[in-house]
C-alpha cells in the first residue's frame, strides 16, 4: 500500500503578503466586472453565512455614498457603539476599504481573511471585488460589532454586498453612471439600486425625486421609505443647521465636509441613524460630536490656500454638477479663476462632466491615466474641447505634470480643482505632500 503524501508540487503557493494577494485576485478572474450573486452567495454560505454586525446598513446610490457612510459611522461611534464599515474604492491603500471603528485594518488581518475566503471558495471563481467583499464581511463578523455599514460597489441588486440582508437600506442621489451595466435611464438604474431593499425594512432616500422604480419597489416590499425634503430636511445657518427628522428638530453643527450636497448627505445619515437608534435624538451632544468629527479624504477636500486647491474623487456628471454648485456657494470661487486638472477613465462621460464644470472652470489641464480603463490626456482633451466651445485646454501625460503646471500658472487668488477619479485624487494627494508651500493646509 502506497502511503506517500500526495504530490503538491504543481499547486502554486498562496501569497504571504497583501500585495501578493491583490495581484493574484486581480488577474485570475476572467473579467473585472461580473455582476451576479450566485458565485458570491455560494462561497459566503460555505463560510458559514457570516453577518458583519448585529445590525447592518447597506448604502447604494450614484453619488454621496462614501460621505454618507463616513457620517453615519461617525455618529454611531460617537454614541459608543462598536462599528465597522466597508467602502470602495480606496484612494491610497487597499486597507482603507475595511475599518473597525475609525481605524483601517492592517495587512495581516486582510491576508488572514483572504486565506479564509480562498479555503471556502473551492473551484468557484470570484472577481476582485467579490473576493474583497467576502474578506471584508469575514473581518467584520469576527469582531462582534453592533453595527456594520456596507457600501454597494456597483448598482445594488447584483452587487456582492447584497448577499447581506440590510436592517436599513440607504439610497443616496441617483444619476446616470455605469449605464453599460445598470441600464440606459434613471428608472432602470433606480431599479438596480432598489435591489438592496428588504421586505418591511426601512429605506432612507437622499434623492428628493427618486425614480418611480425606487418608489414602486418600496411599496411592493411594504418597506417604509423616508425621502429627503418630504420626511426629513436640513436648514443651514451661519454656524449650525437645523436638522428635522421624523418630527424632531435638532440644532447641530454644519457638516465638516464642504459643499451644499454634504448638507443632504449629513441629514440622510442622521435619518438612517434614527431608523435603527431612535433614542439617539435624546443625545444631541454626542450627535454634535459625531457630525464634527467626520474624516473623509477626496470630497472637495481643500488641501492648500493661495491658490486654493481642492481634490475631489467625483467621476460622473452628477458629481461634477454638485462640485460646480459647491464652488459657487459658501465662499467658494467668488471672482477667482478656476483651473481644472482633469483625468478620467475612458468609460466615463467626460463630455457631460466638462459641460457641468464649465460653469466654473476657466482653464483645463487634461492628464492621462494608465490601466485598461485609462485614456491619454490627448484623448480626454479632445472630448473636453468638443464639449465646451472655446475651451482653453492643455494636454499632459500625467496628473502630476498637469497639477504642477496649474499651480505654477495660478495666481494666489485663483483656484485649482482636481477632479475625475479615485486614481486622480491619489496621484494629486501624493504630489501635494511634497509640493513646496508654506500655506499647504495641515491634514
XYZ file of C-alpha atoms in Angstrom:
443
model
C 0.000 0.000 0.000
C 1.371 3.377 -1.014
C 1.347 5.736 1.975
C 3.372 8.501 0.330
C 1.953 12.018 0.708
C 0.168 13.449 -2.337
C 2.280 15.351 -4.824
C 1.577 19.080 -4.314
C 4.471 20.351 -6.374
C 2.130 21.584 -9.115
C -0.104 23.518 -6.702
C 1.005 27.176 -6.611
C 1.809 28.519 -3.173
C -0.592 31.126 -1.827
C 0.725 34.655 -1.308
C 2.037 35.679 2.101
C 1.620 39.438 1.656
C -1.300 41.727 0.952
C 0.282 42.957 -2.281
C 0.687 39.358 -3.399
C -2.956 38.576 -2.722
C -4.188 41.699 -4.506
C -2.122 40.826 -7.564
C -3.483 37.269 -7.528
C -7.182 38.092 -7.203
C -6.931 40.887 -9.755
C -5.620 38.675 -12.553
C -7.225 35.289 -12.147
C -10.927 36.018 -12.770
C -11.895 36.317 -16.418
C -13.357 39.826 -16.138
C -13.097 42.747 -13.746
C -16.852 43.381 -13.504
C -19.009 40.258 -13.293
C -22.337 41.135 -11.728
C -24.419 38.389 -10.136
C -24.862 36.928 -6.671
C -24.719 33.175 -7.346
C -20.953 32.713 -7.012
C -20.513 35.094 -4.120
C -23.506 33.762 -2.199
C -22.373 30.158 -2.624
C -18.952 30.942 -1.136
C -20.498 33.109 1.597
C -22.659 30.174 2.666
C -19.631 27.868 2.708
C -18.027 30.409 5.038
C -20.968 29.966 7.421
C -23.045 32.944 6.207
C -21.212 35.421 8.451
C -23.020 38.614 9.417
C -20.755 41.678 9.657
C -22.705 43.146 12.565
C -25.757 42.618 14.733
C -27.482 45.239 12.594
C -26.477 46.138 9.060
C -26.851 49.261 6.973
C -26.409 48.871 3.205
C -25.796 52.087 1.256
C -26.369 52.386 -2.506
C -26.601 55.342 -4.889
C -24.663 57.165 -7.591
C -23.065 59.943 -5.563
C -22.633 60.651 -1.871
C -22.282 57.056 -0.682
C -18.842 57.481 0.842
C -19.767 60.720 2.616
C -22.985 59.235 3.963
C -21.186 56.118 5.202
C -18.476 58.204 6.892
C -21.045 60.431 8.599
C -23.208 57.521 9.741
C -20.155 55.721 11.136
C -19.013 58.845 12.974
C -22.459 59.272 14.519
C -22.622 55.634 15.641
C -19.102 55.821 17.023
C -19.890 58.984 18.974
C -22.762 57.116 20.637
C -20.373 54.424 21.834
C -21.339 51.571 19.517
C -18.875 49.020 18.185
C -18.904 49.636 14.438
C -17.219 48.569 11.240
C -17.527 49.613 7.634
C -16.724 48.533 4.105
C -16.315 51.079 1.303
C -14.923 51.039 -2.235
C -12.774 52.004 -3.955
C -9.813 53.279 -1.945
C -7.701 56.366 -2.628
C -4.220 55.379 -1.433
C -4.133 51.904 0.135
C -6.434 48.893 -0.129
C -6.684 48.777 3.685
C -8.873 51.912 3.582
C -11.764 49.746 2.410
C -12.256 47.989 5.750
C -12.447 49.894 9.025
C -13.021 48.849 12.607
C -14.247 51.923 14.387
C -12.181 54.737 12.916
C -9.138 52.571 12.179
C -8.265 50.872 8.899
C -7.391 47.193 9.229
C -3.779 46.066 8.907
C -2.231 43.903 6.200
C -2.174 40.709 8.254
C -5.875 40.951 9.074
C -6.657 41.202 5.372
C -4.278 38.373 4.456
C -5.911 36.078 7.021
C -9.365 36.911 5.663
C -8.240 36.307 2.075
C -6.929 32.897 3.149
C -10.323 32.083 4.669
C -12.168 33.080 1.513
C -9.743 31.023 -0.564
C -10.307 27.968 1.629
C -14.085 28.259 1.220
C -14.333 29.018 -2.479
C -13.184 25.651 -3.819
C -13.317 25.824 -7.603
C -15.644 28.844 -7.663
C -14.032 31.763 -9.467
C -14.527 35.138 -7.788
C -13.891 38.607 -9.159
C -11.534 41.009 -7.403
C -14.479 42.855 -5.883
C -16.321 39.698 -4.812
C -13.232 38.266 -3.148
C -12.547 41.514 -1.304
C -16.178 41.890 -0.225
C -16.271 38.413 1.302
C -12.978 39.095 3.079
C -14.400 42.338 4.495
C -17.526 40.552 5.734
C -15.332 37.910 7.388
C -13.216 40.531 9.164
C -16.198 42.493 10.450
C -18.017 39.328 11.528
C -15.022 38.285 13.631
C -15.179 41.446 15.759
C -18.623 41.215 17.390
C -19.868 44.574 16.104
C -23.092 46.327 16.997
C -23.384 47.877 13.542
C -21.822 47.346 10.126
C -22.171 49.987 7.407
C -21.638 48.445 3.974
C -21.288 50.421 0.750
C -22.514 48.947 -2.527
C -19.826 48.996 -5.204
C -21.882 48.969 -8.401
C -25.660 49.104 -8.706
C -27.206 47.156 -5.866
C -29.344 44.201 -6.883
C -26.441 42.136 -8.253
C -23.615 43.645 -6.200
C -21.655 41.287 -3.932
C -22.571 43.288 -0.814
C -26.210 42.414 -1.488
C -25.685 38.857 -0.214
C -26.393 40.559 3.109
C -29.870 41.445 4.312
C -29.884 45.034 5.472
C -31.775 46.206 8.534
C -31.906 49.639 6.915
C -31.292 50.444 3.258
C -29.911 53.877 2.369
C -30.115 55.217 -1.183
C -28.208 58.396 -1.994
C -28.862 60.596 -5.086
C -29.211 58.640 -8.311
C -27.706 59.798 -11.597
C -26.541 58.427 -14.936
C -23.429 56.299 -14.474
C -22.380 52.753 -15.376
C -25.182 52.586 -17.944
C -23.494 49.657 -19.674
C -24.251 47.574 -16.560
C -27.272 49.242 -14.958
C -29.419 50.377 -17.851
C -29.866 53.440 -20.073
C -32.053 55.681 -17.899
C -32.715 56.722 -14.320
C -35.645 54.358 -13.935
C -33.518 51.349 -14.906
C -30.663 52.465 -12.674
C -33.081 53.114 -9.806
C -34.442 49.592 -10.148
C -30.934 48.211 -9.633
C -30.306 50.446 -6.608
C -33.652 49.425 -5.104
C -32.449 45.820 -5.114
C -30.916 46.399 -1.659
C -34.357 46.828 -0.064
C -35.779 44.057 2.115
C -39.424 43.301 2.994
C -40.691 45.518 5.797
C -37.278 47.072 6.469
C -36.859 50.867 6.453
C -35.425 52.737 3.488
C -33.865 56.203 3.752
C -33.641 58.001 0.406
C -31.349 61.014 -0.032
C -32.686 61.711 -3.520
C -35.546 64.255 -3.297
C -37.032 62.944 -6.560
C -36.308 59.215 -6.608
C -37.076 57.333 -9.825
C -40.516 55.739 -9.949
C -38.881 52.307 -9.881
C -37.471 53.015 -6.394
C -40.830 54.132 -5.013
C -42.606 51.157 -6.608
C -40.150 48.643 -5.157
C -40.522 50.061 -1.648
C -44.293 49.858 -1.961
C -44.108 46.296 -3.279
C -41.991 45.209 -0.300
C -44.021 47.208 2.253
C -40.719 48.864 3.149
C -41.333 52.247 4.822
C -39.394 54.858 2.840
C -38.276 58.240 4.189
C -37.432 60.757 1.458
C -35.339 63.896 1.897
C -37.383 67.056 1.512
C -40.567 65.222 2.439
C -39.817 63.233 5.602
C -36.592 64.873 6.723
C -34.657 68.031 5.863
C -31.880 70.411 6.870
C -31.865 74.210 7.141
C -28.314 75.598 7.304
C -27.400 78.708 9.227
C -24.111 80.542 9.612
C -22.653 78.409 12.397
C -25.062 75.473 12.699
C -28.006 73.822 10.999
C -31.494 72.743 11.960
C -31.903 69.028 11.262
C -35.549 67.949 11.014
C -36.052 64.179 11.133
C -39.216 62.277 11.998
C -40.950 65.181 13.703
C -37.859 66.107 15.703
C -35.854 69.286 15.166
C -32.258 69.428 16.409
C -29.791 72.275 16.127
C -26.454 70.635 15.367
C -23.155 71.562 13.704
C -22.838 72.057 9.979
C -21.133 69.181 8.148
C -17.343 69.403 8.143
C -17.299 68.172 4.532
C -17.537 71.025 2.028
C -20.437 71.757 -0.293
C -24.207 72.088 -0.293
C -24.558 68.422 -1.220
C -22.869 67.477 2.062
C -25.767 69.038 3.950
C -28.066 66.475 2.366
C -25.609 63.627 2.970
C -25.334 64.581 6.646
C -29.067 64.713 7.303
C -29.545 61.478 5.342
C -27.042 59.786 7.647
C -28.858 61.203 10.672
C -32.212 59.960 9.349
C -30.710 56.494 8.821
C -29.316 56.546 12.360
C -32.724 57.344 13.831
C -34.347 54.430 11.976
C -32.355 51.885 13.987
C -31.385 54.015 17.010
C -34.360 56.358 17.604
C -33.221 57.123 21.147
C -30.149 58.848 19.702
C -32.241 62.001 19.279
C -32.080 62.407 23.058
C -28.284 62.787 22.967
C -27.621 65.952 20.927
C -24.183 66.444 22.468
C -22.945 63.105 21.162
C -24.587 63.718 17.787
C -22.829 67.082 17.562
C -19.512 65.404 18.317
C -20.178 62.810 15.634
C -21.031 65.375 12.966
C -17.957 67.438 13.851
C -15.508 64.535 13.661
C -16.237 63.110 10.209
C -12.959 62.451 8.408
C -13.045 61.623 4.699
C -10.464 62.458 2.065
C -11.129 63.466 -1.511
C -14.582 65.018 -1.166
C -13.989 68.564 -2.349
C -11.083 68.453 0.062
C -9.198 71.726 0.285
C -5.511 70.920 0.690
C -3.963 74.348 0.173
C -4.659 78.085 0.016
C -3.204 80.853 -2.170
C -4.092 79.396 -4.575
C -6.863 77.227 -3.175
C -6.542 73.594 -4.251
C -9.488 71.216 -4.000
C -9.322 67.469 -4.651
C -12.499 65.557 -5.432
C -12.968 61.901 -6.385
C -16.067 62.701 -8.465
C -16.200 60.991 -11.852
C -19.654 61.492 -13.356
C -21.933 64.370 -14.440
C -23.925 64.380 -11.187
C -20.708 64.637 -9.192
C -19.470 67.441 -11.436
C -22.748 69.314 -11.023
C -22.650 69.280 -7.217
C -18.974 70.283 -7.176
C -19.626 73.216 -9.514
C -22.548 74.289 -7.343
C -20.443 73.976 -4.188
C -17.654 76.117 -5.606
C -20.152 78.833 -6.412
C -21.586 78.918 -2.885
C -20.421 79.161 0.735
C -17.416 81.326 -0.076
C -16.324 79.207 -2.990
C -14.955 80.773 -6.162
C -16.030 84.382 -5.708
C -14.347 86.256 -8.551
C -11.400 83.872 -8.880
C -10.481 81.828 -11.941
C -10.656 78.050 -11.595
C -8.075 75.819 -13.282
C -9.249 72.214 -13.552
C -6.836 69.288 -13.553
C -8.973 66.586 -15.143
C -8.090 62.908 -15.534
C -10.864 60.380 -16.158
C -11.338 56.742 -17.057
C -12.237 56.179 -20.695
C -15.663 54.708 -19.950
C -16.865 57.823 -18.107
C -18.910 60.606 -19.731
C -16.191 63.234 -19.946
C -18.237 65.428 -22.278
C -21.095 65.890 -19.811
C -18.664 66.267 -16.910
C -16.912 69.073 -18.783
C -20.191 70.816 -19.554
C -21.182 70.762 -15.871
C -17.799 72.019 -14.693
C -17.579 74.661 -17.416
C -19.887 76.805 -15.291
C -16.917 77.485 -13.004
C -13.787 76.360 -14.883
C -11.712 78.785 -16.969
C -8.712 76.602 -17.892
C -8.430 72.854 -18.452
C -5.349 70.693 -17.788
C -6.168 67.238 -19.161
C -3.975 64.362 -17.975
C -3.712 60.704 -18.868
C -4.463 57.707 -16.650
C -2.806 54.303 -17.036
C -4.508 50.912 -16.952
C -7.013 49.024 -19.066
C -9.750 51.613 -18.462
C -7.463 54.644 -18.695
C -7.072 57.103 -21.546
C -4.458 59.561 -22.701
C -4.564 63.227 -21.860
C -4.837 63.972 -25.572
C -7.963 61.868 -25.989
C -9.551 63.422 -22.905
C -8.673 66.913 -24.125
C -10.423 66.162 -27.403
C -13.587 65.169 -25.571
C -13.468 68.312 -23.436
C -12.760 70.537 -26.433
C -15.657 69.055 -28.386
C -17.999 69.593 -25.446
C -17.044 73.089 -24.256
C -16.889 75.632 -27.042
C -13.774 77.791 -26.975
C -12.272 75.910 -24.022
C -8.638 76.608 -23.113
C -7.290 73.037 -22.983
C -3.772 71.733 -22.425
C -2.544 68.139 -22.600
C -0.315 66.272 -20.128
C 0.840 62.696 -19.782
C 0.377 62.513 -16.017
C -1.733 64.091 -13.279
C 1.450 65.261 -11.549
C 2.563 67.180 -14.643
C -0.841 68.784 -15.099
C -1.129 69.792 -11.446
C 2.379 71.228 -11.401
C 1.572 73.382 -14.438
C -1.721 74.555 -12.948
C -0.034 75.533 -9.680
C 2.826 77.330 -11.379
C 0.467 79.320 -13.615
C -2.151 80.102 -10.969
C -2.317 83.458 -9.267
C -2.715 83.471 -5.454
C -6.372 84.406 -5.875
C -7.068 81.559 -8.331
C -8.389 78.101 -7.512
C -7.245 74.689 -8.735
C -9.749 71.830 -8.871
C -8.500 68.248 -9.270
C -11.334 66.000 -10.493
C -12.098 62.801 -12.358
C -11.484 59.581 -10.390
C -10.071 57.985 -7.251
C -6.845 57.398 -9.216
C -6.660 61.107 -9.999
C -7.139 62.028 -6.343
C -4.456 59.561 -5.265
C -1.856 60.996 -7.633
C -2.744 64.564 -6.654
C -2.551 63.827 -2.931
C 0.859 62.204 -3.293
C 2.201 65.184 -5.195
C 0.777 67.784 -2.815
C 2.507 66.149 0.164
C 5.837 67.132 -1.369
C 4.807 70.381 -3.049
C 6.830 73.307 -1.648
C 4.357 75.627 0.003
C 4.258 77.348 3.341
C 0.484 77.566 3.028
C -0.384 73.927 2.388
C -3.156 73.020 4.849
C -2.311 70.511 7.546
C -4.098 67.190 7.147
